[in-house]
Coordinates of C-alpha atoms and ligand atoms in Angstrom, one line a residue:
X60 CA 106.9 89.5 91.3
X61 CA 105.8 86.2 90.0
X62 CA 104.2 83.7 92.4
X63 CA 105.8 80.3 93.1
X64 CA 104.5 77.3 94.8
X65 CA 105.8 73.8 95.6
X66 CA 103.9 71.0 97.3
X67 CA 104.6 67.4 98.3
X68 CA 102.1 65.5 100.4
X69 CA 99.0 63.4 100.6
X70 CA 96.5 65.7 99.0
X71 CA 95.7 66.2 95.3
X72 CA 98.8 67.9 94.1
X73 CA 97.4 69.4 91.0
X74 CA 94.4 71.0 92.7
X75 CA 96.6 72.3 95.5
X76 CA 99.0 73.9 93.1
X77 CA 96.2 75.4 90.9
X78 CA 94.3 76.8 94.0
X79 CA 97.5 78.2 95.4
X80 CA 98.4 79.9 92.0
X81 CA 95.0 81.5 92.0
X82 CA 95.8 83.0 95.4
X83 CA 99.2 84.1 94.3
X84 CA 98.1 85.4 90.9
X85 CA 98.2 89.0 92.2
X86 CA 102.0 88.7 92.1
X87 CA 101.9 88.4 88.3
X88 CA 99.3 87.1 85.9
X89 CA 100.5 87.0 82.3
X90 CA 101.1 83.3 82.2
X91 CA 101.0 80.3 84.5
X92 CA 102.2 76.7 84.7
X93 CA 102.7 73.6 86.9
X94 CA 104.8 70.5 86.8
X95 CA 103.7 67.3 88.3
X96 CA 106.1 64.5 89.2
X97 CA 105.7 60.8 89.7
X98 CA 108.0 57.8 89.2
X99 CA 107.3 57.8 85.5
X100 CA 108.6 61.4 85.1
X101 CA 107.7 65.0 85.2
X102 CA 104.9 66.4 83.2
X103 CA 104.4 70.1 82.5
X104 CA 101.2 72.1 81.8
X105 CA 101.7 75.8 81.0
X106 CA 100.3 78.6 78.9
X107 CA 100.2 82.4 78.4
X108 CA 97.1 83.7 80.3
X109 CA 95.6 83.4 83.7
X110 CA 95.4 80.4 86.1
X111 CA 91.9 79.8 84.8
X112 CA 93.4 79.2 81.3
X113 CA 95.9 76.9 82.9
X114 CA 93.1 74.9 84.5
X115 CA 91.6 74.5 81.0
X116 CA 94.9 73.3 79.7
X117 CA 95.3 70.8 82.5
X118 CA 91.7 69.5 81.9
X119 CA 92.3 69.2 78.2
X120 CA 95.7 67.6 78.4
X121 CA 94.8 65.1 81.1
X122 CA 91.4 64.0 79.8
X123 CA 91.5 60.3 79.0
X124 CA 95.0 59.9 80.4
X125 CA 95.2 56.7 82.4
X126 CA 97.8 57.7 84.9
X127 CA 98.3 61.4 85.5
X128 CA 101.3 62.2 87.5
X129 CA 100.4 63.9 90.8
X130 CA 96.8 62.7 90.8
X131 CA 95.5 61.0 94.0
X132 CA 95.6 57.3 94.4
X133 CA 93.2 55.2 92.3
X134 CA 91.4 52.2 93.3
X135 CA 92.5 50.4 90.2
X136 CA 96.0 49.7 91.4
X137 CA 97.8 52.7 89.9
X138 CA 98.5 54.0 93.4
X139 CA 102.1 53.1 93.1
X140 CA 102.5 55.9 90.6
X141 CA 101.1 58.4 93.0
X142 CA 104.0 60.6 94.1
X143 CA 102.3 63.8 95.2
X144 CA 104.9 66.3 94.2
X145 CA 104.7 69.4 92.1
X146 CA 105.7 73.0 91.5
X147 CA 103.9 75.9 90.0
X148 CA 104.4 79.5 88.8
X149 CA 102.4 82.6 87.9
X150 CA 104.4 85.0 85.8
X151 CA 105.1 88.7 85.5
X152 CA 107.2 88.9 82.4
X153 CA 110.7 90.4 82.7
X154 CA 112.9 88.5 80.1
X155 CA 111.0 87.3 77.1
X156 CA 107.5 88.3 76.1
X157 CA 104.2 86.7 77.1
X158 CA 104.0 83.3 75.4
X159 CA 103.4 79.6 76.2
X160 CA 107.1 78.9 75.7
X161 CA 108.2 81.6 78.1
X162 CA 105.8 80.5 80.8
X163 CA 107.4 78.6 83.7
X164 CA 108.2 75.8 84.6
X165 CA 111.2 75.3 82.4
X166 CA 112.6 71.8 81.8
X167 CA 116.1 70.9 80.7
X168 CA 117.1 67.3 80.9
X169 CA 116.4 66.0 84.4
X170 CA 115.7 69.4 85.8
X171 CA 112.4 71.2 86.1
X172 CA 112.4 74.7 87.5
X173 CA 110.4 77.7 88.4
X174 CA 112.0 81.1 89.2
X175 CA 111.1 84.5 90.7
X176 CA 113.7 87.2 90.1
X177 CA 116.1 88.3 87.5
X178 CA 119.4 86.6 86.5
X179 CA 121.5 89.5 85.3
X180 CA 124.3 87.4 83.8
X181 CA 122.2 85.0 81.8
X182 CA 123.9 85.9 78.5
X183 CA 127.3 85.3 79.9
X184 CA 126.2 82.0 81.2
X185 CA 124.9 80.9 77.8
X186 CA 128.2 81.8 76.3
X187 CA 130.5 80.5 79.0
X188 CA 128.8 77.1 79.2
X189 CA 127.6 76.9 75.6
X190 CA 124.0 76.4 76.6
X191 CA 122.3 78.1 73.6
X192 CA 121.6 74.9 71.7
X193 CA 119.2 73.5 74.4
X194 CA 117.1 76.6 74.9
X195 CA 113.6 76.9 73.6
X196 CA 112.5 80.1 75.4
X197 CA 113.7 83.7 75.7
X198 CA 113.9 83.6 79.5
X199 CA 116.8 84.0 81.9
X200 CA 115.1 81.2 83.9
X201 CA 115.6 78.5 81.3
X202 CA 119.3 79.3 81.3
X203 CA 119.4 78.4 85.0
X204 CA 117.6 75.1 84.3
X205 CA 120.2 74.3 81.6
X206 CA 123.1 75.2 83.9
X207 CA 121.6 73.1 86.7
X208 CA 121.2 70.2 84.3
X209 CA 124.8 70.7 83.2
X210 CA 126.1 70.4 86.8
X211 CA 123.7 67.7 87.9
X212 CA 125.4 64.3 88.5
X213 CA 122.8 62.8 90.8
X214 CA 123.3 65.1 93.8
X215 CA 120.8 67.9 93.9
X216 CA 122.5 70.0 96.6
X217 CA 125.8 69.9 94.8
X218 CA 124.3 71.0 91.5
X219 CA 122.3 73.8 93.2
X220 CA 125.4 75.1 95.0
X221 CA 127.5 75.0 91.8
X222 CA 124.8 76.7 89.8
X223 CA 124.1 79.4 92.4
X224 CA 127.8 80.3 92.7
X225 CA 127.6 81.3 89.0
X226 CA 124.5 83.4 89.2
X227 CA 124.3 87.2 89.5
X228 CA 121.0 88.8 90.3
X229 CA 118.0 88.0 92.5
X230 CA 116.3 84.6 92.5
X231 CA 114.0 82.2 94.3
X232 CA 114.5 78.9 92.5
X233 CA 112.3 75.9 93.0
X234 CA 113.5 72.7 91.5
X235 CA 112.5 69.1 90.9
X236 CA 115.0 66.5 89.6
X237 CA 113.4 63.7 87.6
X238 CA 115.2 60.9 89.5
X239 CA 114.6 62.4 93.0
X240 CA 110.9 61.9 92.8
X241 CA 108.9 63.2 95.8
X242 CA 111.5 65.9 96.7
X243 CA 111.4 69.6 95.9
X244 CA 114.4 71.9 96.4
X245 CA 114.6 75.6 96.8
X246 CA 117.2 78.2 97.3
X247 CA 117.1 82.0 97.1
X248 CA 118.8 85.4 97.0
X249 CA 116.6 88.4 97.9
X250 CA 113.4 87.0 96.3
X251 CA 111.2 85.6 99.0
X252 CA 110.3 82.0 99.8
X253 CA 108.3 80.9 102.8
X254 CA 107.7 77.2 103.7
X255 CA 106.0 75.0 106.1
X256 CA 105.5 71.4 107.2
X257 CA 101.9 70.7 108.1
X258 CA 99.3 68.0 108.3
X259 CA 98.8 68.0 104.5
X260 CA 102.5 67.7 103.7
X261 CA 105.3 70.1 103.0
X262 CA 104.8 73.3 101.0
X263 CA 106.6 76.4 100.0
X264 CA 105.4 79.6 98.3
X265 CA 106.6 83.1 97.5
X266 CA 104.2 84.4 100.2
X267 CA 102.0 83.4 102.9
X268 CA 98.7 83.8 101.1
X269 CA 99.1 80.4 99.6
X270 CA 100.0 78.7 102.8
X271 CA 97.6 80.2 105.3
X272 CA 94.7 78.0 104.1
X273 CA 96.6 75.0 105.6
X274 CA 98.5 76.3 108.6
X275 CA 99.2 79.2 110.8
X276 CA 102.9 78.3 111.1
X277 CA 105.6 79.1 108.6
X278 CA 109.3 79.9 108.2
X279 CA 111.2 82.1 105.9
X280 CA 113.8 80.2 103.9
X281 CA 117.1 82.1 104.6
X282 CA 119.1 83.4 101.7
X283 CA 121.8 81.1 100.3
X284 CA 120.5 78.0 102.0
X285 CA 119.0 74.9 100.4
X286 CA 115.6 73.6 101.6
X287 CA 114.6 70.1 100.7
X288 CA 110.9 69.3 101.0
X289 CA 109.6 65.8 101.4
X290 CA 106.1 64.7 102.2
X291 CA 106.9 64.3 105.9
X292 CA 110.0 66.3 106.5
X293 CA 111.8 69.5 105.6
X294 CA 115.6 69.7 105.7
X295 CA 117.4 73.1 105.7
X296 CA 121.1 73.3 105.0
X297 CA 123.5 76.1 104.4
X298 CA 125.9 76.1 101.4
X299 CA 128.5 74.2 103.4
X300 CA 126.1 71.4 104.0
X301 CA 125.5 72.2 107.7
X302 CA 121.9 71.5 108.8
X303 CA 120.0 74.3 110.5
X304 CA 116.7 74.5 112.2
X305 CA 114.0 76.6 110.5
X306 CA 112.7 79.5 112.6
X307 CA 109.0 79.2 112.7
X308 CA 106.6 82.2 112.9
X309 CA 102.9 82.3 113.4
X310 CA 100.6 84.0 111.0
X311 CA 98.3 86.6 112.5
X312 CA 95.8 86.5 109.6
X313 CA 92.6 84.6 109.9
X314 CA 92.9 81.6 107.7
X315 CA 89.8 82.5 105.6
X316 CA 90.5 86.2 105.4
X317 CA 92.2 85.8 102.0
X318 CA 88.8 85.0 100.3
X319 CA 86.4 87.5 98.6
X320 CA 83.7 87.0 101.1
X321 CA 80.9 87.6 98.6
X322 CA 82.3 90.8 97.1
X323 CA 82.9 90.7 93.3
X324 CA 86.4 92.0 93.8
X325 CA 89.0 92.0 96.5
X326 CA 89.4 95.7 96.1
X327 CA 85.9 96.4 97.2
X328 CA 86.2 93.9 100.1
X329 CA 89.4 95.5 101.2
X330 CA 88.0 99.0 101.0
X331 CA 85.0 97.8 103.1
X332 CA 87.3 96.2 105.7
X333 CA 89.1 99.4 106.6
X334 CA 87.2 100.3 109.7
X335 CA 88.1 97.0 111.2
X336 CA 91.7 97.0 109.9
X337 CA 92.2 100.5 111.4
X338 CA 90.8 99.4 114.7
X339 CA 93.1 96.4 114.7
X340 CA 96.1 98.5 113.9
X341 CA 95.4 100.8 116.9
X342 CA 94.6 98.0 119.3
X343 CA 97.4 97.3 121.8
X344 CA 99.0 100.6 120.7
X345 CA 96.9 102.9 122.7
X346 CA 97.1 102.7 126.5
X347 CA 95.5 105.2 128.9
X348 CA 94.6 107.2 125.8
X349 CA 98.2 107.5 124.8
X350 CA 100.2 106.0 122.0
X351 CA 102.3 103.1 123.2
X352 CA 104.7 100.9 121.2
X353 CA 106.0 98.8 124.1
X354 CA 104.2 95.7 122.9
X355 CA 106.1 96.1 119.6
X356 CA 109.4 96.4 121.4
X357 CA 110.1 99.9 120.0
X358 CA 112.1 102.0 122.5
X359 CA 111.3 105.6 123.1
X360 CA 115.0 106.5 122.6
X361 CA 114.4 105.9 118.9
X362 CA 112.1 108.9 118.8
X363 CA 114.0 111.1 121.2
X364 CA 117.6 110.6 119.9
X365 CA 117.0 111.4 116.2
X366 CA 117.4 114.8 114.7
X367 CA 115.7 114.2 111.4
X368 CA 113.4 111.7 109.7
X369 CA 113.6 110.0 106.3
X370 CA 110.7 108.1 104.9
X371 CA 111.6 105.5 102.2
X372 CA 108.8 103.9 100.2
X373 CA 107.3 103.4 96.8
X374 CA 103.9 104.2 95.2
X375 CA 101.0 104.2 97.6
X376 CA 103.3 103.6 100.6
X377 CA 105.2 106.7 99.7
X378 CA 102.0 108.7 99.5
X379 CA 101.4 107.7 103.1
X380 CA 104.8 109.1 103.8
X381 CA 103.9 112.4 102.2
X382 CA 101.0 112.7 104.7
X383 CA 103.4 111.9 107.5
X384 CA 105.7 114.7 106.2
X385 CA 103.0 117.3 106.6
X386 CA 102.2 116.1 110.1
X387 CA 105.9 116.0 111.2
X388 CA 106.5 119.5 109.9
X389 CA 103.4 121.1 111.3
X390 CA 103.3 119.3 114.6
X391 CA 106.9 118.3 115.4
X392 CA 108.7 121.1 113.4
X393 CA 111.3 118.5 112.5
X394 CA 113.3 118.1 109.3
X395 CA 111.8 115.2 107.2
X396 CA 112.3 113.9 103.8
X397 CA 110.2 111.5 101.8
X398 CA 112.3 109.5 99.4
X399 CA 111.3 107.4 96.4
X400 CA 113.0 104.1 97.3
X401 CA 114.0 103.6 93.7
X402 CA 115.8 107.0 93.6
X403 CA 117.2 106.9 97.1
X404 CA 120.6 105.4 96.6
X405 CA 121.3 107.5 93.5
X406 CA 120.5 110.8 95.1
X407 CA 123.4 111.0 97.6
X408 CA 121.0 110.9 100.6
X409 CA 121.9 112.7 103.8
X410 CA 121.7 109.8 106.2
X411 CA 123.6 109.2 109.4
X412 CA 123.2 107.9 112.9
X413 CA 121.0 110.9 113.8
X414 CA 118.5 109.9 111.1
X415 CA 115.4 107.9 111.9
X416 CA 114.5 106.0 108.8
X417 CA 110.9 105.0 108.4
X418 CA 110.5 102.4 105.7
X419 CA 107.0 101.8 104.5
X420 CA 105.8 98.7 102.6
X421 CA 102.7 96.6 102.5
X422 CA 104.4 93.5 101.2
X423 CA 107.7 94.0 102.9
X424 CA 109.3 92.7 99.7
X425 CA 109.6 95.7 97.4
X426 CA 113.2 95.4 96.3
X427 CA 114.0 99.1 96.0
X428 CA 112.8 99.8 99.5
X429 CA 114.7 96.7 100.8
X430 CA 117.9 97.9 99.2
X431 CA 117.4 101.4 100.5
X432 CA 116.9 100.1 104.1
X433 CA 120.2 98.1 103.8
X434 CA 122.0 101.2 102.5
X435 CA 120.6 103.5 105.2
X436 CA 121.6 101.0 108.0
X437 CA 125.1 100.8 106.6
X438 CA 125.3 104.6 107.0
X439 CA 124.4 104.2 110.7
X440 CA 120.7 105.1 110.6
X441 CA 118.2 103.2 112.7
X442 CA 115.4 101.8 110.7
X443 CA 111.8 101.4 111.9
X444 CA 109.6 99.7 109.3
X445 CA 105.9 99.9 108.8
X446 CA 104.9 96.6 107.2
X447 CA 101.9 94.5 106.6
X448 CA 103.3 91.1 105.9
X449 CA 105.0 89.5 108.9
X450 CA 108.4 88.1 108.6
X451 CA 108.9 89.7 105.2
X452 CA 112.4 90.7 104.0
X453 CA 112.2 94.4 104.9
X454 CA 110.9 93.5 108.3
X455 CA 113.8 91.2 108.8
X456 CA 116.3 93.8 107.6
X457 CA 115.0 96.5 110.0
X458 CA 115.9 97.4 113.5
X459 CA 112.3 97.6 114.6
X460 CA 108.9 96.9 112.9
X461 CA 105.4 98.2 113.4
X462 CA 103.0 95.9 111.7
X463 CA 99.8 97.3 110.2
X464 CA 97.3 94.7 111.1
X465 CA 95.4 95.0 107.8
X466 CA 95.3 91.3 107.1
X467 CA 96.0 90.0 103.6
X468 CA 95.7 92.6 100.9
X469 CA 95.1 90.8 97.6
X470 CA 93.9 93.4 95.2
X471 CA 96.9 95.0 93.4
X472 CA 95.6 98.5 94.2
X473 CA 96.5 99.1 97.8
X474 CA 93.7 100.4 100.0
X475 CA 93.5 99.2 103.6
X476 CA 97.3 98.9 103.7
X477 CA 97.5 102.6 103.0
X478 CA 95.0 103.8 105.6
X479 CA 96.6 101.5 108.2
X480 CA 100.0 102.9 107.3
X481 CA 98.6 106.3 108.0
X482 CA 97.3 105.2 111.4
X483 CA 100.8 104.1 112.3
X484 CA 102.2 107.5 111.2
X485 CA 99.6 109.3 113.3
X486 CA 100.6 107.2 116.3
X487 CA 104.3 107.8 115.8
X488 CA 103.8 111.5 115.5
X489 CA 101.7 111.6 118.6
X490 CA 104.3 109.5 120.6
X491 CA 107.1 111.8 119.4
X492 CA 105.1 114.9 120.2
X493 CA 104.5 113.6 123.7
X494 CA 108.1 112.5 124.3
X495 CA 109.6 115.7 122.8
X496 CA 107.4 117.9 124.9
X497 CA 105.5 119.3 121.9
X498 CA 102.1 117.9 123.2
X499 CA 101.0 117.7 126.8
X500 CA 99.5 114.5 128.0
X501 CA 96.0 116.0 127.5
X502 CA 96.8 117.2 124.0
X503 CA 98.1 113.8 123.1
X504 CA 95.0 112.1 124.5
X505 CA 92.8 114.5 122.6
X506 CA 94.7 113.8 119.4
X507 CA 94.4 110.0 119.9
X508 CA 90.7 110.3 120.7
X509 CA 90.3 112.0 117.2
X510 CA 92.3 109.2 115.6
X511 CA 90.0 106.6 117.3
X512 CA 87.0 108.2 115.5
X513 CA 88.4 107.2 112.1
X514 CA 86.8 103.7 111.9
X515 CA 83.4 105.4 112.4
X516 CA 84.0 108.3 110.0
X517 CA 85.2 105.8 107.3
X518 CA 82.1 103.7 107.9
X519 CA 80.1 106.8 107.2
X520 CA 81.9 107.3 103.9
X521 CA 81.3 103.7 103.0
X522 CA 77.7 104.3 103.6
X523 CA 77.7 106.9 100.9
X524 CA 79.0 104.5 98.3
X525 CA 75.9 104.9 96.1
X526 CA 76.5 108.6 95.7
X527 CA 80.2 108.0 94.9
X528 CA 79.1 105.4 92.4
X529 CA 76.9 108.0 90.6
X530 CA 79.8 110.4 90.4
X531 CA 82.1 107.6 89.1
X532 CA 79.5 107.1 86.3
X533 CA 80.2 110.6 85.0
X534 CA 83.9 109.9 84.6
X535 CA 83.7 106.8 82.6
X536 CA 84.2 108.6 79.2
X537 CA 87.1 110.7 80.4
X538 CA 90.5 110.2 78.8
X539 CA 92.3 112.7 80.9
X540 CA 91.5 114.0 84.3
X541 CA 93.0 116.3 86.9
X542 CA 92.8 116.1 90.7
X543 CA 93.6 119.4 92.4
X544 CA 94.1 120.5 96.0
X545 CA 96.5 122.3 98.3
X546 CA 98.5 121.1 101.3
X547 CA 97.2 117.8 102.8
X548 CA 94.5 117.8 100.1
X549 CA 97.2 117.6 97.5
X550 CA 98.8 114.6 99.3
X551 CA 95.4 112.9 99.5
X552 CA 94.9 113.4 95.8
X553 CA 98.3 112.1 94.8
X554 CA 97.0 108.8 96.2
X555 CA 93.5 109.2 94.8
X556 CA 94.9 109.9 91.4
X557 CA 97.3 106.9 91.4
X558 CA 94.4 104.7 92.5
X559 CA 92.2 105.9 89.6
X560 CA 94.8 105.6 86.9
X561 CA 96.0 102.1 87.9
X562 CA 92.6 100.5 87.9
X563 CA 90.7 102.6 85.3
X564 CA 93.5 103.4 82.8
X565 CA 92.3 107.0 82.7
X566 CA 95.2 109.3 82.6
X567 CA 94.9 111.2 85.9
X568 CA 97.3 113.8 87.3
X569 CA 97.2 115.2 90.8
X570 CA 98.3 118.8 90.9
X571 CA 98.9 121.3 93.7
X572 CA 96.1 123.6 92.7
X573 CA 98.2 126.7 93.0
X574 CA 100.6 125.3 90.4
X575 CA 97.9 124.8 87.8
X576 CA 98.3 128.3 86.3
X577 CA 102.0 127.7 85.8
X578 CA 101.4 125.3 83.0
X579 CA 98.9 122.5 83.2
X580 CA 95.8 124.7 83.1
X581 CA 96.5 124.8 79.3
X582 CA 95.2 121.3 79.3
X583 CA 91.9 122.0 80.9
X584 CA 88.9 121.9 78.6
X585 CA 85.3 120.8 78.8
X586 CA 86.6 117.2 78.2
X587 CA 88.9 117.3 81.2
X588 CA 87.0 116.6 84.4
X589 CA 88.5 117.8 87.6
X590 CA 88.2 116.2 91.0
X591 CA 89.0 118.5 93.9
X592 CA 89.5 117.9 97.6
X593 CA 88.6 120.6 100.0
X594 CA 89.1 119.3 103.5
X595 CA 91.5 121.9 105.1
X596 CA 89.6 124.9 106.5
X597 CA 92.5 127.3 106.4
X598 CA 93.1 126.5 102.7
X599 CA 89.5 126.5 101.6
X600 CA 89.1 130.0 100.1
X601 CA 92.3 129.6 98.0
X602 CA 91.3 126.1 96.9
X603 CA 87.9 127.4 95.8
X604 CA 89.5 130.2 93.8
X605 CA 91.5 127.6 91.9
X606 CA 88.5 125.5 91.4
X607 CA 86.7 128.5 89.9
X608 CA 89.6 128.9 87.5
X609 CA 89.2 125.5 86.0
X610 CA 85.4 125.7 86.1
X611 CA 85.6 128.9 84.0
X612 CA 87.6 127.0 81.4
X613 CA 84.8 124.5 80.9
X614 CA 85.8 121.7 83.2
X615 CA 83.2 119.7 85.1
X616 CA 84.2 119.7 88.7
X617 CA 83.4 117.3 91.5
X618 CA 84.5 118.3 95.0
X619 CA 85.1 116.0 98.0
X620 CA 84.6 118.4 100.8
X621 CA 84.5 118.4 104.6
X622 CA 80.8 118.5 105.5
X623 CA 80.9 121.5 107.9
X624 CA 82.5 123.8 105.3
X625 CA 80.4 122.8 102.3
X626 CA 77.9 125.7 102.9
X627 CA 75.8 126.2 99.8
X628 CA 78.4 125.0 97.3
X629 CA 76.1 122.2 96.3
X630 CA 74.2 124.8 94.3
X631 CA 77.3 125.3 92.1
X632 CA 79.2 122.0 92.1
X633 CA 78.8 118.3 92.3
X634 CA 79.7 117.5 96.0
X635 CA 80.6 114.5 98.0
X636 CA 80.5 115.5 101.6
X637 CA 82.9 113.9 104.1
X638 CA 82.3 113.5 107.8
X639 CA 84.0 116.2 109.9
X640 CA 87.3 115.5 111.6
X641 CA 90.1 117.7 112.7
X642 CA 91.8 118.9 109.5
X643 CA 94.9 116.7 109.9
X644 CA 92.7 113.6 110.1
X645 CA 90.5 114.4 107.0
X646 CA 92.9 112.3 105.0
X647 CA 91.2 109.2 106.3
X648 CA 87.6 109.7 105.2
X649 CA 88.7 111.4 102.0
X650 CA 91.0 108.5 101.0
X651 CA 88.2 106.0 101.5
X652 CA 85.9 108.1 99.2
X653 CA 88.6 108.4 96.5
X654 CA 89.3 104.6 96.7
X655 CA 85.6 104.0 96.0
X656 CA 85.6 106.4 93.2
X657 CA 88.5 104.6 91.5
X658 CA 86.9 101.2 92.2
X659 CA 83.5 102.1 90.6
X660 CA 85.1 103.7 87.5
X661 CA 87.1 100.5 86.9
X662 CA 84.3 98.0 87.7
X663 CA 81.8 100.0 85.6
X664 CA 84.2 100.0 82.7
X665 CA 84.2 96.2 83.0
X666 CA 87.9 95.8 84.0
X667 CA 89.4 93.1 86.1
X668 CA 89.7 95.5 89.0
X669 CA 92.0 93.3 91.1
X670 CA 94.5 92.7 88.4
X671 CA 95.2 95.8 86.4
X672 CA 97.2 95.3 83.3
X673 CA 101.0 95.3 83.5
X674 CA 101.0 95.5 87.3
X675 CA 101.8 93.1 90.1
X676 CA 101.2 93.3 93.8
X677 CA 104.8 92.5 94.9
X678 CA 107.5 94.3 93.1
X679 CA 110.7 92.3 93.5
X680 CA 112.6 93.6 90.5
X681 CA 114.4 97.0 90.4
Ligands
LIG268 C1 99.4 101.1 94.3 C2 100.3 100.2 95.0 C3 101.7 100.3 94.8 C4 102.5 99.9 96.0 C5 104.0 99.9 95.7 C6 104.8 99.6 97.0 O1 98.0 100.8 94.6 O2 99.8 99.3 95.6 O3 102.0 101.7 94.4 O4 102.2 100.8 97.0 O5 104.3 99.0 94.7 O6 104.5 98.3 97.4 P1 104.7 97.9 98.9 O7 103.9 98.7 99.8 O8 104.4 96.4 99.0 O9 106.2 98.2 99.2

């Protein structure tokens, strides 16, 4: 959580920082700030609110200023003040409310600092070093700035080492020292920092989104190292002062794919990108009509040697795991558990060397998932991760990685990452079925052929967006809503319901429809609309009985139904028909339809769809 950026180079520092913060804003958006440095000093601009508010603050506070630190060279001779160095931050509040004073950067003495993470022992530090007197905010971050300033005697590395040795918690710190103009320093524990040296200078950020406008090459700053950025050089040292070479990776994302491409919101753009993202995720992983992970370096023994599977993930990624659970049970007849990463370590999990752990994460940075992976590996399990962001922390902590080639997902609500995670699960299940003799070669090929239809069936659903928009219009006034279905339909709706509640703020609950009469049906009235999914032929008649039960209690019902089984239900119910696939693949078209439903409810209510309140895209606090 929180987005951080640092830049030193020949371009307009202020603009680079502000543009980068806009791209990073999905990591947190309750306040924002930048600090610009030149030989005359460091100047901060910060405020509660969005990056657009920060732009206004910068405009207001720099108008009429003769020499603004960080601005490009002027023809009037003020070029000697041009230093081209700055850091920035967009915040998701943890310690201290949302206010101008709590916004980053924080400045104490010669130190200016931004931080992503949580310093658990900040109170002790205040007491132990008697720092209270100099603090003007309620944040843990300012305490770090004060401690750094206390230890600083002209040697940045020394001060950083001393400070970090006293910190407990997670942190990515980005620091400028007033008398080391032109240099930016960073160090981290758990919270991510990526960096690069490119034509425009040296830059670092909490994720690639901010860098990929400039370059396709980047490296991940290793934990407990210090990176020094200068306009034309980067220097990476460990805490003993030994220099190490950064290990560069190449970004697989098109440089311009992080823009909105004419859509009003990223969420809509990302929903519409799914056919391509799914095709990209399958490419290279289907050979001769069979699933194949050899290009990913994933050995077959991983799938043949395990006795049980454990999926670890949070939120939407966990919902992808629930679909996988249904597939693994029905096709492979294997024991599988799907764990909430945040509960995993406290639930005495049964994990050993015979367990295949599948960790699922779009960002690859969710701290609960990361810690769960480390724990499972300590217990001897092998971990295969399904990740979207290359080189992310979970990817690095795993034995093997299968990347979803979804491209940057910027909207906080996950859409294309979810469906591409599902694609990877379908491929894994097919590969395991083939290797373990559950499927013949022909059966596997037939299964994969069906999977390969998904880009087209999703396109068909996207073509029905107007009908879905009309249905969305009928839900705008709802305060509470239920989503009901059985089996895989219930899994689909858990995700559909999460999507709706996070972007529309309607209280929505997904319920296994057979469970309704054990309690929640008490809440059904004419003011409680019900969204049902009916995509599984063998469950249809039972699902329809449950739908009738809520209908007879006054609820308006809309059904997302597989086309071939819809019969004449349209006479009784509002229907959205979904293109036919084999039952186990109906998750794909149904998910796209439910994503559109959530999107339209939110946009019609006039919300900022991409940045729902209180949320952030990357969850790096426990
Ligand atoms: C909801 C959503 C979240 C994430 C969850 C895990 O739309 O996006 O529930 O799925 O925070 O994030 P990752 O996948 O990055 O580990």
